[in-house]
XYZ file of C-alpha atoms in Angstrom:
632
model
C 38.071 57.100 -37.635
C 37.065 58.717 -34.387
C 38.971 58.120 -31.201
C 38.283 59.363 -27.705
C 41.153 61.463 -26.448
C 39.848 61.776 -22.883
C 41.270 59.547 -20.155
C 39.109 56.638 -19.001
C 37.999 58.214 -15.752
C 36.908 61.470 -17.362
C 35.146 59.813 -20.287
C 33.356 57.192 -18.199
C 32.279 59.768 -15.661
C 31.019 62.020 -18.408
C 29.142 59.210 -20.092
C 27.446 58.096 -16.899
C 26.553 61.655 -15.922
C 25.217 62.518 -19.367
C 28.039 65.075 -20.100
C 29.556 64.697 -23.594
C 33.351 64.627 -23.931
C 35.323 65.906 -26.945
C 36.224 63.468 -29.693
C 39.324 64.119 -31.874
C 39.616 62.888 -35.442
C 42.877 60.971 -35.890
C 44.267 58.429 -38.251
C 43.068 54.869 -38.221
C 45.270 52.611 -36.185
C 45.405 49.139 -34.745
C 46.433 48.980 -31.138
C 47.596 45.752 -29.540
C 46.428 44.667 -26.132
C 49.256 45.266 -23.648
C 49.242 44.687 -19.884
C 45.917 45.700 -18.395
C 45.086 48.013 -21.296
C 42.697 46.611 -23.874
C 42.099 48.141 -27.284
C 38.738 47.878 -28.965
C 38.069 48.458 -32.636
C 34.694 48.679 -34.245
C 33.174 50.331 -37.278
C 33.407 53.853 -35.942
C 36.055 54.122 -33.260
C 39.100 52.732 -31.561
C 39.534 53.261 -27.873
C 42.636 52.709 -25.798
C 41.699 51.727 -22.243
C 38.272 50.546 -21.067
C 35.175 52.123 -22.557
C 32.019 51.631 -20.514
C 29.428 49.458 -22.297
C 31.607 49.038 -25.435
C 30.725 45.648 -26.872
C 29.388 44.751 -23.452
C 26.358 42.541 -23.067
C 25.455 44.205 -19.801
C 26.534 47.309 -17.970
C 28.987 47.289 -15.063
C 26.350 48.088 -12.409
C 23.253 46.481 -10.979
C 20.420 47.588 -8.748
C 20.459 46.280 -5.215
C 17.997 43.458 -4.595
C 15.700 43.205 -1.563
C 16.761 40.548 0.919
C 14.304 38.265 2.682
C 15.331 38.119 6.322
C 13.784 35.991 9.047
C 10.104 37.014 8.658
C 9.367 36.291 12.318
C 12.116 38.562 13.639
C 11.158 41.243 11.103
C 7.510 41.296 12.217
C 7.196 43.396 15.346
C 3.401 43.192 15.376
C 3.355 39.387 15.283
C 5.894 39.174 18.094
C 4.037 41.813 20.094
C 0.709 40.036 19.655
C 2.159 36.714 20.785
C 3.958 38.370 23.686
C 0.600 39.700 24.840
C -1.563 36.629 24.288
C 0.659 33.568 23.881
C 3.991 34.297 25.570
C 5.170 30.675 25.809
C 8.860 30.334 25.035
C 8.197 27.172 23.027
C 6.052 29.147 20.567
C 8.584 31.946 20.154
C 11.459 29.524 19.739
C 9.618 27.413 17.170
C 8.437 30.382 15.094
C 11.877 31.976 15.151
C 13.517 28.773 13.904
C 10.763 28.319 11.335
C 11.219 31.887 10.098
C 14.939 31.289 9.668
C 14.156 28.229 7.595
C 11.793 30.272 5.421
C 14.513 32.782 4.583
C 17.352 30.335 4.044
C 15.672 27.302 2.500
C 11.934 27.186 1.895
C 11.650 30.447 -0.044
C 13.958 28.964 -2.664
C 11.684 25.951 -2.957
C 8.736 28.250 -3.464
C 10.522 29.938 -6.349
C 11.257 26.526 -7.883
C 7.553 25.685 -7.702
C 6.860 28.882 -9.649
C 9.402 28.320 -12.424
C 8.716 24.561 -12.672
C 4.922 24.373 -12.736
C 3.021 21.070 -12.842
C 2.449 19.349 -16.164
C 0.072 16.636 -17.263
C 1.278 13.433 -18.934
C -1.752 11.741 -20.477
C -0.022 8.652 -21.888
C 3.075 6.634 -21.160
C 5.619 5.671 -23.802
C 3.517 2.648 -24.840
C 0.296 4.538 -25.346
C -1.370 3.581 -22.071
C -3.407 6.326 -20.462
C -1.855 7.215 -17.093
C -2.880 10.858 -16.447
C 0.165 11.621 -14.317
C 0.399 15.134 -12.931
C 4.120 15.747 -12.672
C 5.152 18.247 -9.999
C 8.566 19.602 -9.046
C 10.740 18.164 -6.336
C 10.248 21.415 -4.428
C 6.473 20.839 -4.381
C 7.070 17.430 -2.843
C 9.390 19.015 -0.276
C 6.570 21.327 0.734
C 4.439 18.330 1.657
C 7.287 16.920 3.735
C 7.892 20.126 5.689
C 4.140 20.664 6.172
C 3.872 17.333 7.929
C 7.057 17.687 9.975
C 6.162 21.193 11.152
C 2.592 20.204 12.018
C 1.015 22.885 9.854
C -2.297 21.040 10.016
C -1.655 18.858 13.057
C -1.262 21.773 15.488
C -4.931 22.679 15.064
C -5.968 19.227 16.270
C -3.244 18.424 18.782
C -4.082 21.721 20.543
C -0.809 22.020 22.463
C -1.826 25.454 23.784
C -5.527 24.919 24.274
C -7.715 27.754 23.018
C -4.654 29.539 21.552
C -3.568 26.605 19.391
C -5.308 27.962 16.283
C -3.512 31.286 16.742
C -0.222 29.387 16.959
C -1.035 27.273 13.894
C -2.147 30.234 11.787
C 0.890 32.275 12.869
C 3.073 29.502 11.525
C 1.108 29.327 8.275
C 1.358 33.120 8.053
C 5.162 32.804 7.980
C 5.009 29.865 5.565
C 2.460 31.114 3.040
C 4.473 33.591 0.912
C 7.363 31.116 0.603
C 5.262 27.972 0.176
C 4.783 27.998 -3.583
C 1.021 27.959 -2.914
C 1.229 24.748 -0.911
C -0.942 26.499 1.656
C -3.898 25.850 -0.685
C -3.859 22.048 -0.297
C -3.157 22.585 3.402
C -6.309 24.707 3.675
C -8.392 21.961 2.091
C -6.665 19.326 4.214
C -7.482 21.267 7.383
C -11.038 21.749 6.154
C -11.469 18.047 5.438
C -10.136 17.112 8.885
C -12.566 19.594 10.443
C -15.526 18.089 8.576
C -14.647 14.526 9.585
C -14.139 15.633 13.183
C -17.462 17.480 13.274
C -19.321 14.451 11.850
C -17.630 12.092 14.278
C -14.304 10.365 13.687
C -15.465 6.900 12.715
C -15.472 4.652 9.675
C -15.166 5.457 6.802
C -13.331 8.681 7.640
C -11.319 7.470 10.618
C -8.149 6.510 8.742
C -8.342 9.623 6.597
C -8.602 11.840 9.682
C -5.484 10.233 11.172
C -3.544 10.808 7.967
C -4.752 14.387 7.436
C -3.581 15.372 10.925
C -0.339 13.358 10.960
C 3.172 14.740 11.468
C 4.760 11.741 9.728
C 5.522 12.641 6.081
C 5.146 9.053 4.861
C 1.729 8.829 6.563
C 0.478 12.385 5.888
C -2.281 12.946 3.331
C -3.515 16.096 1.688
C -7.119 16.497 0.602
C -8.734 18.042 -2.420
C -12.061 19.826 -2.474
C -13.905 18.945 -5.672
C -17.076 20.994 -5.551
C -17.124 23.176 -8.681
C -18.838 21.715 -11.735
C -19.567 22.933 -15.256
C -21.960 25.658 -14.199
C -19.304 26.884 -11.789
C -19.623 29.361 -8.949
C -20.846 29.210 -5.378
C -24.347 28.001 -6.257
C -23.639 24.329 -5.660
C -27.333 23.604 -5.069
C -28.207 24.105 -8.723
C -24.757 23.534 -10.191
C -23.974 20.029 -8.895
C -24.785 17.298 -11.433
C -22.532 14.468 -10.174
C -24.414 11.273 -9.457
C -23.703 8.828 -6.650
C -24.797 5.291 -7.509
C -25.198 2.990 -4.458
C -23.242 -0.293 -4.448
C -24.087 -3.551 -2.689
C -21.203 -3.125 -0.207
C -22.538 0.250 1.003
C -20.116 2.349 -1.007
C -20.988 4.512 -4.034
C -19.712 5.041 -7.563
C -19.462 8.698 -8.570
C -20.180 9.817 -12.149
C -19.805 13.466 -13.097
C -17.573 16.246 -14.354
C -15.617 18.451 -11.967
C -14.717 21.589 -13.872
C -12.293 23.074 -11.326
C -10.393 20.925 -8.832
C -7.588 22.541 -6.837
C -4.595 20.531 -5.638
C -5.543 17.714 -7.977
C -2.506 15.692 -6.884
C -4.048 15.249 -3.404
C -4.348 11.803 -1.796
C -8.097 12.072 -1.207
C -10.974 14.446 -1.712
C -14.327 15.561 -0.399
C -17.040 16.200 -2.944
C -20.776 16.714 -3.295
C -23.028 14.447 -5.335
C -26.692 13.455 -5.698
C -27.664 9.977 -4.586
C -29.564 8.072 -7.257
C -32.458 5.968 -6.017
C -33.398 2.574 -7.413
C -35.489 4.202 -10.120
C -32.530 6.332 -11.185
C -34.057 9.561 -9.884
C -32.403 12.263 -7.744
C -33.633 15.052 -5.504
C -33.077 18.579 -6.905
C -31.630 21.529 -5.023
C -29.527 21.471 -1.899
C -31.783 18.832 -0.313
C -30.494 16.311 -2.820
C -26.786 16.850 -2.087
C -24.729 14.556 0.117
C -21.055 14.762 1.067
C -18.692 12.010 -0.057
C -15.128 11.003 0.705
C -12.969 9.332 -1.951
C -9.368 8.207 -2.081
C -7.272 8.896 -5.165
C -5.565 5.659 -6.175
C -4.143 3.781 -9.146
C -4.384 0.233 -10.390
C -1.461 -2.132 -10.918
C -0.836 -0.683 -14.375
C -0.596 2.862 -12.990
C -3.951 4.090 -14.225
C -6.166 6.282 -12.068
C -9.155 4.412 -10.705
C -12.429 6.017 -11.741
C -10.870 9.342 -12.740
C -9.752 10.853 -16.033
C -7.779 14.108 -15.979
C -9.073 16.122 -18.932
C -6.708 19.087 -18.726
C -4.765 21.334 -16.373
C -6.162 24.826 -15.998
C -4.176 27.720 -17.449
C -4.552 30.342 -14.711
C -3.565 33.960 -14.162
C -1.700 32.972 -10.998
C -1.317 30.055 -8.588
C 0.566 28.315 -11.383
C 2.596 26.360 -8.849
C -0.421 24.256 -7.925
C -2.127 21.747 -10.229
C -5.735 22.660 -10.942
C -7.592 20.380 -13.313
C -10.812 19.361 -15.021
C -11.749 15.839 -13.982
C -14.162 13.284 -15.334
C -15.386 11.022 -12.542
C -16.214 7.724 -14.176
C -17.104 5.253 -11.444
C -14.891 6.689 -8.679
C -15.436 4.660 -5.521
C -16.561 6.854 -2.621
C -18.119 6.685 0.820
C -20.888 8.934 2.066
C -19.861 10.981 5.102
C -22.970 13.068 5.714
C -26.536 12.037 6.193
C -28.245 11.768 2.840
C -29.325 15.232 1.704
C -27.210 16.991 4.354
C -24.151 17.654 2.215
C -24.333 21.447 2.142
C -24.861 21.676 5.907
C -21.919 19.317 6.449
C -19.435 21.546 4.627
C -20.204 24.643 6.717
C -17.335 23.882 9.097
C -15.011 23.313 6.163
C -15.870 26.723 4.728
C -15.052 28.377 8.049
C -11.588 26.796 8.016
C -10.800 27.411 4.348
C -11.956 31.036 4.523
C -9.665 31.639 7.485
C -6.797 30.006 5.588
C -7.586 32.274 2.634
C -7.311 35.261 4.959
C -3.978 33.996 6.298
C -2.608 33.914 2.753
C -3.935 37.425 2.086
C -2.419 38.994 5.195
C 0.837 37.074 4.722
C 1.170 38.370 1.157
C 0.683 41.908 2.410
C 3.285 41.460 5.137
C 5.821 39.917 2.751
C 5.611 42.709 0.177
C 5.882 45.342 2.931
C 8.943 43.605 4.371
C 10.636 43.382 0.969
C 9.728 46.960 0.059
C 11.114 48.209 3.357
C 14.379 46.357 2.865
C 14.651 47.620 -0.706
C 14.082 51.198 0.439
C 17.154 50.900 2.665
C 19.307 49.756 -0.293
C 18.056 51.503 -3.407
C 19.379 54.996 -4.157
C 17.419 57.381 -6.385
C 17.932 61.094 -6.954
C 20.942 61.153 -4.700
C 19.584 59.434 -1.615
C 18.106 56.193 -0.368
C 14.406 55.601 -0.957
C 13.885 55.497 2.800
C 15.042 59.134 2.922
C 12.283 60.247 0.522
C 9.317 61.260 2.731
C 6.654 60.561 0.104
C 7.961 57.049 -0.470
C 7.935 56.296 3.241
C 4.434 57.729 3.566
C 3.285 55.240 0.928
C 4.964 52.312 2.687
C 3.461 53.474 5.996
C -0.025 53.368 4.493
C 0.646 49.803 3.346
C 1.882 48.979 6.845
C -1.295 50.332 8.467
C -3.448 48.193 6.152
C -1.321 45.145 6.947
C -1.468 45.704 10.703
C -5.225 46.085 10.655
C -5.668 42.955 8.555
C -3.374 40.972 10.845
C -5.264 41.855 14.029
C -8.631 41.149 12.392
C -7.363 37.748 11.238
C -5.876 36.817 14.588
C -9.030 37.745 16.451
C -11.040 35.394 14.245
C -8.436 32.666 14.918
C -8.798 33.380 18.645
C -12.573 33.004 18.417
C -12.218 29.758 16.462
C -9.900 28.354 19.123
C -12.337 29.209 21.885
C -15.224 27.604 20.028
C -13.258 24.424 19.300
C -12.241 24.019 22.937
C -15.804 24.529 24.136
C -15.210 27.707 26.135
C -16.668 30.286 23.748
C -19.516 32.377 25.083
C -22.646 32.836 23.003
C -21.404 36.309 22.126
C -18.120 34.868 20.837
C -19.914 32.199 18.822
C -22.026 34.876 17.149
C -18.935 36.987 16.480
C -17.127 34.079 14.833
C -20.054 33.411 12.533
C -20.277 37.072 11.524
C -16.579 37.831 11.201
C -15.542 34.754 9.195
C -17.019 35.985 5.894
C -16.062 39.561 6.803
C -12.360 38.807 7.332
C -12.172 36.757 4.156
C -13.836 39.291 1.871
C -12.035 42.311 3.306
C -8.499 40.927 3.484
C -8.847 39.464 -0.006
C -9.432 42.946 -1.416
C -6.766 44.493 0.808
C -4.178 42.007 -0.429
C -4.638 42.936 -4.086
C -4.372 46.659 -3.324
C -1.377 46.432 -0.982
C 0.591 43.976 -3.108
C -0.047 46.089 -6.215
C 1.203 49.185 -4.387
C 4.139 47.162 -3.141
C 5.204 46.175 -6.653
C 5.096 49.823 -7.659
C 7.571 50.623 -4.880
C 10.195 48.586 -6.753
C 9.743 50.582 -9.938
C 10.300 48.620 -13.136
C 11.814 45.710 -11.246
C 8.420 45.022 -9.725
C 7.198 44.167 -13.218
C 10.042 41.797 -14.109
C 9.339 38.084 -13.759
C 12.912 37.176 -12.839
C 12.562 39.054 -9.557
C 9.698 36.811 -8.433
C 7.682 39.895 -7.475
C 4.932 39.729 -10.145
C 3.919 36.314 -8.842
C 2.896 37.909 -5.554
C 0.293 40.006 -7.354
C -0.937 37.236 -9.634
C -1.406 34.908 -6.685
C -3.084 37.602 -4.580
C -5.804 38.141 -7.184
C -7.378 34.757 -6.506
C -7.848 35.504 -2.800
C -10.949 37.608 -3.440
C -12.407 34.823 -5.607
C -11.719 31.484 -3.903
C -14.097 30.350 -1.160
C -16.668 32.933 -2.214
C -16.335 36.240 -4.053
C -16.733 39.557 -2.266
C -20.394 39.857 -3.269
C -21.224 36.246 -2.372
C -19.722 36.707 1.075
C -21.467 40.063 1.534
C -24.771 38.288 1.010
C -23.594 35.614 3.440
C -23.249 38.369 6.048
C -26.912 39.282 5.463
C -27.958 35.643 5.814
C -25.967 35.421 9.017
C -27.802 38.436 10.431
C -31.204 37.111 9.363
C -30.706 33.557 10.626
C -29.559 34.789 14.024
C -32.465 37.257 14.248
C -29.920 40.037 14.551
C -28.027 38.465 17.453
C -24.727 38.539 15.568
C -24.999 42.312 15.211
C -25.823 42.687 18.893
C -22.685 40.708 19.696
C -20.682 42.918 17.316
C -21.867 46.164 18.904
C -21.400 44.867 22.447
C -17.863 43.613 21.961
C -16.708 46.590 19.897
C -17.981 49.001 22.541
C -16.132 47.070 25.256
C -12.858 47.273 23.296
C -13.236 51.022 22.814
C -14.317 51.619 26.398
C -11.210 49.907 27.747
C -9.013 52.340 25.796
C -11.005 55.509 26.505
C -8.631 56.603 29.274
C -5.525 56.557 27.058
C -5.032 60.218 25.998
C -2.899 59.437 22.940
C -5.705 57.276 21.523
C -8.513 59.792 22.055
C -8.825 60.806 18.359
C -9.020 57.181 17.262
C -11.514 56.194 19.981
C -13.709 59.176 19.103
C -13.675 58.293 15.391
C -14.451 54.619 16.015
C -17.279 55.415 18.435
C -18.732 57.858 15.938
C -18.630 55.247 13.170
C -20.219 52.689 15.477
C -23.079 55.109 16.168
C -23.520 55.702 12.426
C -23.668 51.966 11.856
C -26.294 51.622 14.586
C -28.410 54.300 12.937
C -28.114 52.526 9.583
C -29.279 49.264 11.135
C -32.292 50.989 12.677
C -33.247 52.791 9.473
C -32.699 49.677 7.356
C -34.962 47.541 9.562
C -38.006 46.583 7.593
C -36.558 47.577 4.219
C -37.048 45.108 1.389
C -34.519 42.521 0.292
C -33.304 44.494 -2.727
C -32.409 47.473 -0.528
C -30.353 45.333 1.822
C -28.713 43.479 -1.047
C -27.470 46.774 -2.478
C -26.205 47.776 0.957
C -24.618 44.414 1.840
C -21.140 45.046 0.443
C -20.800 48.426 2.144
C -22.212 46.917 5.329
C -19.511 44.218 5.303
C -16.812 46.825 4.700
C -18.154 48.934 7.564
C -18.119 45.968 9.931
C -14.536 45.200 8.920
C -13.230 48.743 9.261
C -14.911 49.541 12.556
C -13.968 46.265 14.211
C -10.409 46.480 12.901
C -10.148 50.002 14.253
C -11.289 48.781 17.657
C -8.689 45.988 17.584
C -5.897 48.403 16.636
C -6.953 50.707 19.473
C -7.132 47.807 21.894
C -3.669 46.577 20.910
C -2.230 50.081 21.210
C -3.619 50.420 24.743
C -1.881 47.425 26.322
C 1.195 47.996 28.456
C 3.654 46.523 25.959
C 2.496 48.618 23.006
C 4.891 50.792 21.044
C 4.363 54.344 19.746
C 3.968 52.821 16.294
C 0.967 50.834 17.535
C -0.705 54.088 18.581
C 0.185 55.803 15.313
C -1.249 52.909 13.277
C -4.521 53.005 15.226
C -4.902 56.745 14.695
C -4.123 56.502 10.983
C -6.596 53.651 10.478
C -9.397 55.575 12.159
C -8.881 58.640 9.962
C -10.524 56.882 7.000
C -14.260 56.524 6.407
C -14.991 53.718 8.836
C -18.687 53.433 7.998
C -19.200 53.693 4.223
C -22.643 52.095 4.472
C -23.949 55.139 6.388
C -22.260 57.592 4.013
C -23.637 55.881 0.923
C -27.076 55.476 2.452
C -27.237 59.241 2.895
C -26.308 59.609 -0.787
C -29.194 57.382 -1.861
C -27.097 54.523 -3.153
C -29.596 51.877 -2.063
C -32.848 53.572 -3.083
C -35.501 51.783 -5.125
C -34.448 53.097 -8.533
C -30.717 52.506 -8.010
C -30.681 48.972 -9.412
C -32.331 49.959 -12.682
C -30.051 52.992 -13.035
C -26.994 50.811 -12.415
C -28.112 48.378 -15.106
C -28.822 51.179 -17.584
C -25.400 52.679 -16.919
C -23.555 49.401 -17.473
C -25.401 48.580 -20.696
C -25.673 52.109 -22.077
C -24.987 52.026 -25.845
C -26.151 55.569 -26.541
C -23.758 57.924 -28.298
C -24.055 61.680 -28.701
C -22.813 61.290 -32.251
C -25.812 59.106 -33.103
């Protein structure tokens, strides 16, 4: 029998420090537990006193956990931006109180939504088909707080005129990372309200509009957006097979299969379908699509009317939110758009939902940076706090610069939206909004994945452990570059925007960006950033001139890099502009300089390298499908 002869303090210290202590062979003995001294006996040793980890399920120490503090008070850029543009005390007071509620209450609900995901009950105990989607109590609480806090209503009440969208999106920005993905149904609800408003608030959408924009929880509705069918993707013109059969009362019965429906527990939905004429024929392509509104309801026996839920989707992330495959089998609906004008009617909805998508992306970035910063002030490694390791802080600073740039780009688009909705936008601002909406969505979606991934790495192994709640941030971020149009789809949308405006959107971009940079040209500390941004803007102008007249395939290959260049240059100008105002901090200047040190115009760089030349497409295809082997 081996027994440790060293005192507890020496042995424990040696064990924890990796220094072995001498063991002395003595006779076997049984020692009774006396006072505070406990004797342990196992197969190999007896120890008087406490032996660290002996027969213990867990060790006597834990890592410090990051603490979520009031996200409004922790966000100096948000408070600085509002102080500059929307300094009303009512806004600051409301957002501060809302942030406190996020930290102390709502974030816990969001975690409950994650660990208690929705489930589908096809049949009741007596074999009747009911198709109930059962969600957690926390998910239901999210609907309640969304109504009470006016998370949709603010955009339509417009309490601060042209700045009301900035106020609304700032509130959603605080809510999103704690919401358990409830911001997704809110995005579709806002989009549905926008569509009804743009078409004219009248029957049959009048009641729905009132409910979608209500602050009364018992009256508030959320909306789904059931567009994706079996062929999937953004090509709704060729992918929509759902039929709308006219009824004698002026309504329609919808018959089709919706392959992907988000927030399937919504109270209503908007969807596209093809109107069948008396001969049973439909019009192909986008000209045959009309927009319909349908309520989700049940009969007296609890069965869904005109809907069968086939299955819930098993997704990488966004598990908190029910996403389902639906069979529409005679769902009663009302046509909102003119017949054949369905695609045109959802343009306003896409603007809103893409901005909401960007809010979620930037909010995810901000949340992981806040948590990583707090953790760095608690976690000790190699003898000192993480915040005292320069390389670690350099990494967090790079994440912070990305987050700041994304935030200002997002808020400027919200500002432009507010001006358009209140009827005071200039033509230049209208063009900018059209151009920047797909740009902000595609760019922040990619930024979110990169920043959140880097953020998880800053927690070491704990960032990979589900119990911490951190992996969910990355899983949920991945969808942000997919929903409402993938990066490539939106890059092509930028090209269409340029073509349809005969280049006016680019003229607006150059004009406004130059004015932002010119206003900051007399600030000495910003000179390097202004010089870099002006240089990139000139490179972009040269690309546009050289690309004029090139064929469609050339511009398609360049479209993604063009969108990235627009995002980086404009974001740089916004960071410079924010750093030049009288209330700016030294950190604002530092962030602007750091942002402008990257390649702001990749489309010019890659053009010079021949990335968009005629033979590039065939070479890319050959590279991807190359099966050649040297061994063969």
